mmCIF file of C-alpha atoms in Angstrom:
data_model
loop_
_atom_site.group_PDB
_atom_site.id
_atom_site.type_symbol
_atom_site.label_atom_id
_atom_site.label_comp_id
_atom_site.label_asym_id
_atom_site.label_seq_id
_atom_site.Cartn_x
_atom_site.Cartn_y
_atom_site.Cartn_z
ATOM 1 C CA MET A 1 -10.333 -1.729 5.924
ATOM 2 C CA LYS A 2 -12.558 -4.540 4.672
ATOM 3 C CA ILE A 3 -10.634 -7.518 3.328
ATOM 4 C CA LEU A 4 -11.828 -8.400 -0.159
ATOM 5 C CA GLN A 5 -12.935 -11.837 -1.172
ATOM 6 C CA LEU A 6 -10.369 -13.464 -3.457
ATOM 7 C CA PRO A 7 -11.718 -14.354 -6.914
ATOM 8 C CA LYS A 8 -12.977 -17.893 -7.441
ATOM 9 C CA VAL A 9 -10.648 -19.846 -9.714
ATOM 10 C CA THR A 10 -11.601 -22.743 -11.938
ATOM 11 C CA LYS A 11 -8.963 -25.368 -11.279
ATOM 12 C CA LYS A 12 -7.747 -27.203 -14.326
ATOM 13 C CA LYS A 13 -4.818 -29.566 -14.599
ATOM 14 C CA VAL A 14 -1.812 -28.189 -16.469
ATOM 15 C CA ASN A 15 -1.381 -30.068 -19.751
ATOM 16 C CA LEU A 16 2.309 -31.025 -19.636
ATOM 17 C CA LYS A 17 2.612 -31.789 -23.357
ATOM 18 C CA LYS A 18 1.091 -28.417 -24.268
ATOM 19 C CA LEU A 19 3.295 -26.581 -21.757
ATOM 20 C CA GLU A 20 6.406 -28.321 -23.151
ATOM 21 C CA LEU A 21 5.552 -27.241 -26.701
ATOM 22 C CA LEU A 22 4.890 -23.649 -25.633
ATOM 23 C CA ALA A 23 8.033 -23.601 -23.482
ATOM 24 C CA LYS A 24 10.169 -24.491 -26.508
ATOM 25 C CA ILE A 25 8.898 -21.412 -28.379
ATOM 26 C CA ILE A 26 9.222 -19.221 -25.267
ATOM 27 C CA ARG A 27 12.847 -20.298 -24.702
ATOM 28 C CA GLU A 28 13.668 -19.164 -28.252
ATOM 29 C CA SER A 29 11.916 -15.884 -27.520
ATOM 30 C CA LEU A 30 13.828 -15.366 -24.258
ATOM 31 C CA LYS A 31 17.143 -15.990 -26.079
ATOM 32 C CA GLU A 32 16.282 -13.407 -28.744
ATOM 33 C CA GLU A 33 15.178 -10.926 -26.071
ATOM 34 C CA ALA A 34 18.468 -11.378 -24.193
ATOM 35 C CA LYS A 35 20.401 -10.905 -27.452
ATOM 36 C CA TYR A 36 18.489 -7.701 -28.168
ATOM 37 C CA LEU A 37 19.251 -6.357 -24.681
ATOM 38 C CA GLU A 38 22.943 -7.233 -25.051
ATOM 39 C CA GLU A 39 23.171 -5.457 -28.421
ATOM 40 C CA ARG A 40 21.289 -2.452 -27.081
ATOM 41 C CA SER A 41 23.619 -2.229 -24.114
ATOM 42 C CA LYS A 42 26.655 -2.372 -26.459
ATOM 43 C CA LYS A 43 25.167 0.457 -28.539
ATOM 44 C CA ASP A 44 24.631 2.481 -25.365
ATOM 45 C CA GLU A 45 28.263 1.916 -24.359
ATOM 46 C CA ASN A 46 29.392 3.037 -27.827
ATOM 47 C CA SER A 47 27.378 6.223 -27.635
ATOM 48 C CA LEU A 48 28.769 6.900 -24.162
ATOM 49 C CA THR A 49 32.362 6.385 -25.390
ATOM 50 C CA GLY A 50 31.633 8.604 -28.405
ATOM 51 C CA ARG A 51 30.492 11.386 -26.158
ATOM 52 C CA PHE A 52 33.876 11.484 -24.399
ATOM 53 C CA LEU A 53 36.040 11.249 -27.519
ATOM 54 C CA MET B 1 16.502 -29.559 -12.403
ATOM 55 C CA LYS B 2 14.624 -30.711 -9.320
ATOM 56 C CA ILE B 3 12.151 -28.735 -7.185
ATOM 57 C CA VAL B 4 12.807 -29.453 -3.513
ATOM 58 C CA LEU B 5 10.117 -28.551 -0.992
ATOM 59 C CA PRO B 6 10.186 -28.459 2.812
ATOM 60 C CA GLU B 7 8.191 -31.305 4.423
ATOM 61 C CA ASP B 8 5.368 -29.017 5.552
ATOM 62 C CA PHE B 9 5.142 -27.065 2.279
ATOM 63 C CA PHE B 10 1.726 -28.340 1.160
ATOM 64 C CA ARG B 11 0.277 -28.075 4.676
ATOM 65 C CA ILE B 12 1.237 -24.371 4.681
ATOM 66 C CA VAL B 13 -0.080 -23.465 1.223
ATOM 67 C CA ASN B 14 -3.126 -25.747 1.368
ATOM 68 C CA ASN B 15 -6.240 -24.071 -0.161
ATOM 69 C CA CYS B 16 -4.529 -20.706 -0.634
ATOM 70 C CA HIS B 17 -4.428 -18.432 -3.672
ATOM 71 C CA LEU B 18 -0.821 -18.394 -4.902
ATOM 72 C CA LEU B 19 0.190 -15.203 -6.704
ATOM 73 C CA LEU B 20 2.816 -15.985 -9.346
ATOM 74 C CA ASP B 21 5.647 -13.553 -10.139
ATOM 75 C CA THR B 22 7.242 -13.275 -13.602
ATOM 76 C CA SER B 23 10.173 -15.516 -12.624
ATOM 77 C CA VAL B 24 7.735 -18.438 -12.234
ATOM 78 C CA PHE B 25 6.676 -18.153 -15.880
ATOM 79 C CA ILE B 26 10.287 -17.849 -17.035
ATOM 80 C CA ASP B 27 11.406 -20.885 -15.010
ATOM 81 C CA SER B 28 8.340 -22.832 -16.209
ATOM 82 C CA SER B 29 9.551 -22.239 -19.759
ATOM 83 C CA ILE B 30 13.013 -23.509 -18.869
ATOM 84 C CA SER B 31 11.760 -26.594 -16.967
ATOM 85 C CA PRO B 32 8.143 -27.144 -18.120
ATOM 86 C CA VAL B 33 7.749 -30.757 -16.944
ATOM 87 C CA GLU B 34 9.078 -30.124 -13.423
ATOM 88 C CA PHE B 35 7.027 -26.945 -12.983
ATOM 89 C CA GLY B 36 3.951 -28.446 -14.688
ATOM 90 C CA ASN B 37 3.999 -31.371 -12.219
ATOM 91 C CA PHE B 38 4.532 -28.950 -9.342
ATOM 92 C CA PHE B 39 1.531 -26.835 -10.442
ATOM 93 C CA ASN B 40 -0.640 -29.959 -10.662
ATOM 94 C CA GLN B 41 0.476 -31.012 -7.172
ATOM 95 C CA LEU B 42 -0.447 -27.542 -5.888
ATOM 96 C CA GLN B 43 -3.849 -27.677 -7.540
ATOM 97 C CA SER B 44 -4.535 -31.100 -6.025
ATOM 98 C CA GLN B 45 -3.976 -29.418 -2.634
ATOM 99 C CA GLY B 46 -6.641 -26.833 -3.421
ATOM 100 C CA VAL B 47 -4.169 -24.094 -4.357
ATOM 101 C CA ALA B 48 -5.480 -21.574 -6.910
ATOM 102 C CA LEU B 49 -2.747 -20.239 -9.199
ATOM 103 C CA VAL B 50 -3.269 -16.554 -9.969
ATOM 104 C CA THR B 51 -1.322 -13.544 -11.152
ATOM 105 C CA ILE B 52 -1.816 -9.837 -11.883
ATOM 106 C CA GLU B 53 -1.818 -8.060 -15.244
ATOM 107 C CA PRO B 54 1.522 -6.203 -14.706
ATOM 108 C CA VAL B 55 3.236 -9.604 -14.304
ATOM 109 C CA VAL B 56 1.631 -10.776 -17.559
ATOM 110 C CA ILE B 57 2.877 -7.631 -19.327
ATOM 111 C CA GLU B 58 6.383 -8.047 -17.857
ATOM 112 C CA PHE B 59 6.486 -11.591 -19.251
ATOM 113 C CA LEU B 60 5.016 -10.663 -22.658
ATOM 114 C CA LYS B 61 7.103 -7.579 -23.350
ATOM 115 C CA GLY B 62 10.004 -7.995 -25.727
ATOM 116 C CA SER B 63 8.441 -10.928 -27.617
ATOM 117 C CA PRO B 64 10.017 -10.695 -31.070
ATOM 118 C CA ASN B 65 6.976 -11.859 -33.064
ATOM 119 C CA LYS B 66 3.303 -12.839 -32.849
ATOM 120 C CA GLU B 67 4.001 -16.582 -32.543
ATOM 121 C CA LYS B 68 6.236 -16.039 -29.499
ATOM 122 C CA PHE B 69 3.867 -13.467 -27.993
ATOM 123 C CA ASN B 70 0.962 -15.923 -28.380
ATOM 124 C CA ALA B 71 2.999 -18.811 -26.947
ATOM 125 C CA LYS B 72 3.656 -16.766 -23.806
ATOM 126 C CA GLN B 73 -0.035 -15.840 -23.516
ATOM 127 C CA SER B 74 -1.067 -19.486 -23.917
ATOM 128 C CA ALA B 75 1.467 -20.612 -21.284
ATOM 129 C CA ILE B 76 0.088 -18.067 -18.809
ATOM 130 C CA ASN B 77 -3.457 -19.264 -19.529
ATOM 131 C CA GLU B 78 -2.386 -22.897 -19.138
ATOM 132 C CA ILE B 79 -0.809 -22.234 -15.736
ATOM 133 C CA THR B 80 -3.043 -19.652 -14.081
ATOM 134 C CA GLY B 81 -6.729 -19.678 -13.354
ATOM 135 C CA THR B 82 -7.212 -15.918 -13.381
ATOM 136 C CA CYS B 83 -5.706 -12.461 -12.974
ATOM 137 C CA ILE B 84 -6.608 -10.744 -9.718
ATOM 138 C CA PRO B 85 -8.215 -7.433 -10.733
ATOM 139 C CA LEU B 86 -6.218 -4.362 -9.715
ATOM 140 C CA THR B 87 -8.917 -2.447 -7.896
ATOM 141 C CA SER B 88 -8.527 1.122 -6.669
ATOM 142 C CA ASP B 89 -7.877 -0.264 -3.140
ATOM 143 C CA ILE B 90 -4.726 -1.945 -4.425
ATOM 144 C CA PHE B 91 -3.504 1.372 -5.835
ATOM 145 C CA ASP B 92 -4.387 3.073 -2.525
ATOM 146 C CA ASN B 93 -2.127 0.526 -0.774
ATOM 147 C CA LEU B 94 0.789 1.439 -3.051
ATOM 148 C CA ARG B 95 1.513 4.690 -1.205
ATOM 149 C CA ARG B 96 1.241 2.948 2.149
ATOM 150 C CA LEU B 97 3.650 0.273 0.943
ATOM 151 C CA VAL B 98 6.142 2.768 -0.520
ATOM 152 C CA GLU B 99 6.149 4.504 2.859
ATOM 153 C CA LEU B 100 6.890 1.181 4.599
ATOM 154 C CA TYR B 101 9.788 0.406 2.232
ATOM 155 C CA LYS B 102 11.535 3.690 3.098
ATOM 156 C CA GLU B 103 14.776 4.128 1.091
ATOM 157 C CA GLU B 104 14.763 0.435 0.084
ATOM 158 C CA GLY B 105 11.755 1.200 -2.126
ATOM 159 C CA LYS B 106 13.880 3.245 -4.517
ATOM 160 C CA ALA B 107 15.063 0.178 -6.473
ATOM 161 C CA VAL B 108 11.795 -1.801 -6.362
ATOM 162 C CA SER B 109 9.940 -2.142 -9.687
ATOM 163 C CA LEU B 110 6.334 -1.001 -10.046
ATOM 164 C CA THR B 111 5.307 -4.608 -10.787
ATOM 165 C CA ASP B 112 6.822 -5.761 -7.470
ATOM 166 C CA LEU B 113 5.149 -2.886 -5.637
ATOM 167 C CA LEU B 114 1.804 -3.903 -7.165
ATOM 168 C CA LEU B 115 2.389 -7.533 -6.139
ATOM 169 C CA GLY B 116 3.147 -6.271 -2.635
ATOM 170 C CA SER B 117 0.111 -4.004 -2.484
ATOM 171 C CA THR B 118 -2.084 -6.904 -3.686
ATOM 172 C CA LEU B 119 -0.780 -8.947 -0.724
ATOM 173 C CA LEU B 120 -1.621 -6.013 1.573
ATOM 174 C CA ARG B 121 -5.148 -5.862 0.182
ATOM 175 C CA TYR B 122 -6.071 -9.518 0.581
ATOM 176 C CA GLU B 123 -3.860 -10.505 3.528
ATOM 177 C CA LYS B 124 -4.921 -14.010 4.683
ATOM 178 C CA GLY B 125 -5.298 -16.627 1.984
ATOM 179 C CA LEU B 126 -3.065 -14.936 -0.613
ATOM 180 C CA TYR B 127 0.588 -15.926 -0.889
ATOM 181 C CA LEU B 128 3.200 -14.699 -3.343
ATOM 182 C CA LEU B 129 5.656 -17.062 -5.049
ATOM 183 C CA THR B 130 8.750 -15.138 -6.175
ATOM 184 C CA LYS B 131 12.442 -15.640 -6.829
ATOM 185 C CA ASN B 132 12.987 -11.941 -6.227
ATOM 186 C CA THR B 133 13.577 -12.297 -2.494
ATOM 187 C CA THR B 134 15.525 -9.013 -2.300
ATOM 188 C CA ASP B 135 12.502 -6.812 -2.912
ATOM 189 C CA PHE B 136 10.114 -8.425 -0.406
ATOM 190 C CA PRO B 137 11.859 -7.653 2.910
ATOM 191 C CA THR B 138 10.739 -9.574 5.977
ATOM 192 C CA ASN B 139 10.238 -6.397 8.036
ATOM 193 C CA ILE B 140 7.197 -5.808 5.788
ATOM 194 C CA PHE B 141 6.225 -9.263 4.469
ATOM 195 C CA ASN B 142 6.043 -12.603 6.169
ATOM 196 C CA LEU B 143 8.236 -15.339 4.635
ATOM 197 C CA VAL B 144 5.948 -18.317 5.212
ATOM 198 C CA THR B 145 7.974 -20.976 3.439
ATOM 199 C CA HIS B 146 10.360 -21.466 0.522
ATOM 200 C CA LEU B 147 11.369 -23.930 -2.163
ATOM 201 C CA ASN B 148 14.648 -24.695 -3.858
ATOM 202 C CA LEU B 149 15.489 -25.387 -7.483
ATOM 203 C CA ILE B 150 18.413 -27.783 -7.501
ATOM 204 C CA HIS B 151 20.351 -27.482 -10.754
ATOM 205 C CA ARG B 152 23.391 -29.494 -11.765
ATOM 206 C CA ARG B 153 25.720 -26.682 -10.737
ATOM 207 C CA SER B 154 23.644 -24.289 -8.658
ATOM 208 C CA ILE B 155 20.776 -23.864 -6.225
ATOM 209 C CA GLN B 156 18.128 -21.169 -6.568
ATOM 210 C CA SER B 157 15.482 -20.274 -4.015
ATOM 211 C CA TYR B 158 11.906 -19.071 -4.216
ATOM 212 C CA GLY B 159 10.211 -17.393 -1.267
ATOM 213 C CA ILE B 160 6.508 -17.700 -0.438
ATOM 214 C CA TYR B 161 5.313 -14.518 1.232
ATOM 215 C CA ASN B 162 2.140 -13.079 2.647
ATOM 216 C CA TYR B 163 1.265 -9.929 4.502
ATOM 217 C CA ILE B 164 -0.277 -9.910 7.945
ATOM 218 C CA LYS B 165 -0.561 -6.641 9.846
#
């Protein structure tokens, strides 16, 4: 099997200030996503309990 | 948080393409300055930071609104140079890889299998950076080096893997 050539990548420095600003928004998002999953899992547990009542 | 690297870390990864798993983007959002500096150090050593589309989707999914979705997209673009295209060869490798995993493959996500099959396709020059060390067993992949995240009350490890027949 022929080994493919990896794509050429333009190297650019990561802008730390920009990444910090984005990270703040992403952290909020990750918290909300975790909360959603927790609530969904509770609902699933409730439906499971309901099935056996 | 502090990123602690083995002494020969940069010698090992020098001039490689480093394939980033979803955990890298999550941890970069938790500790952006530490990871941002680390990425810049890597790039100064000729390391190209890349990912694949399924990793991007795994990171984006669940975003509660457009602002948060866009912030994630911008962070990925800020960190990575490109997405490695998932060619038909990579999908062909999936079956071969699933066969190699045997019963351990049952719990491995499709994204991790695609990361693995991308390593199989490119072999030399492509390394994977992942915190999910459970799903990249060393009977299939080669653990070339590692790094540690030292937190106030815990230590987490990342593995750097490649695949050589």
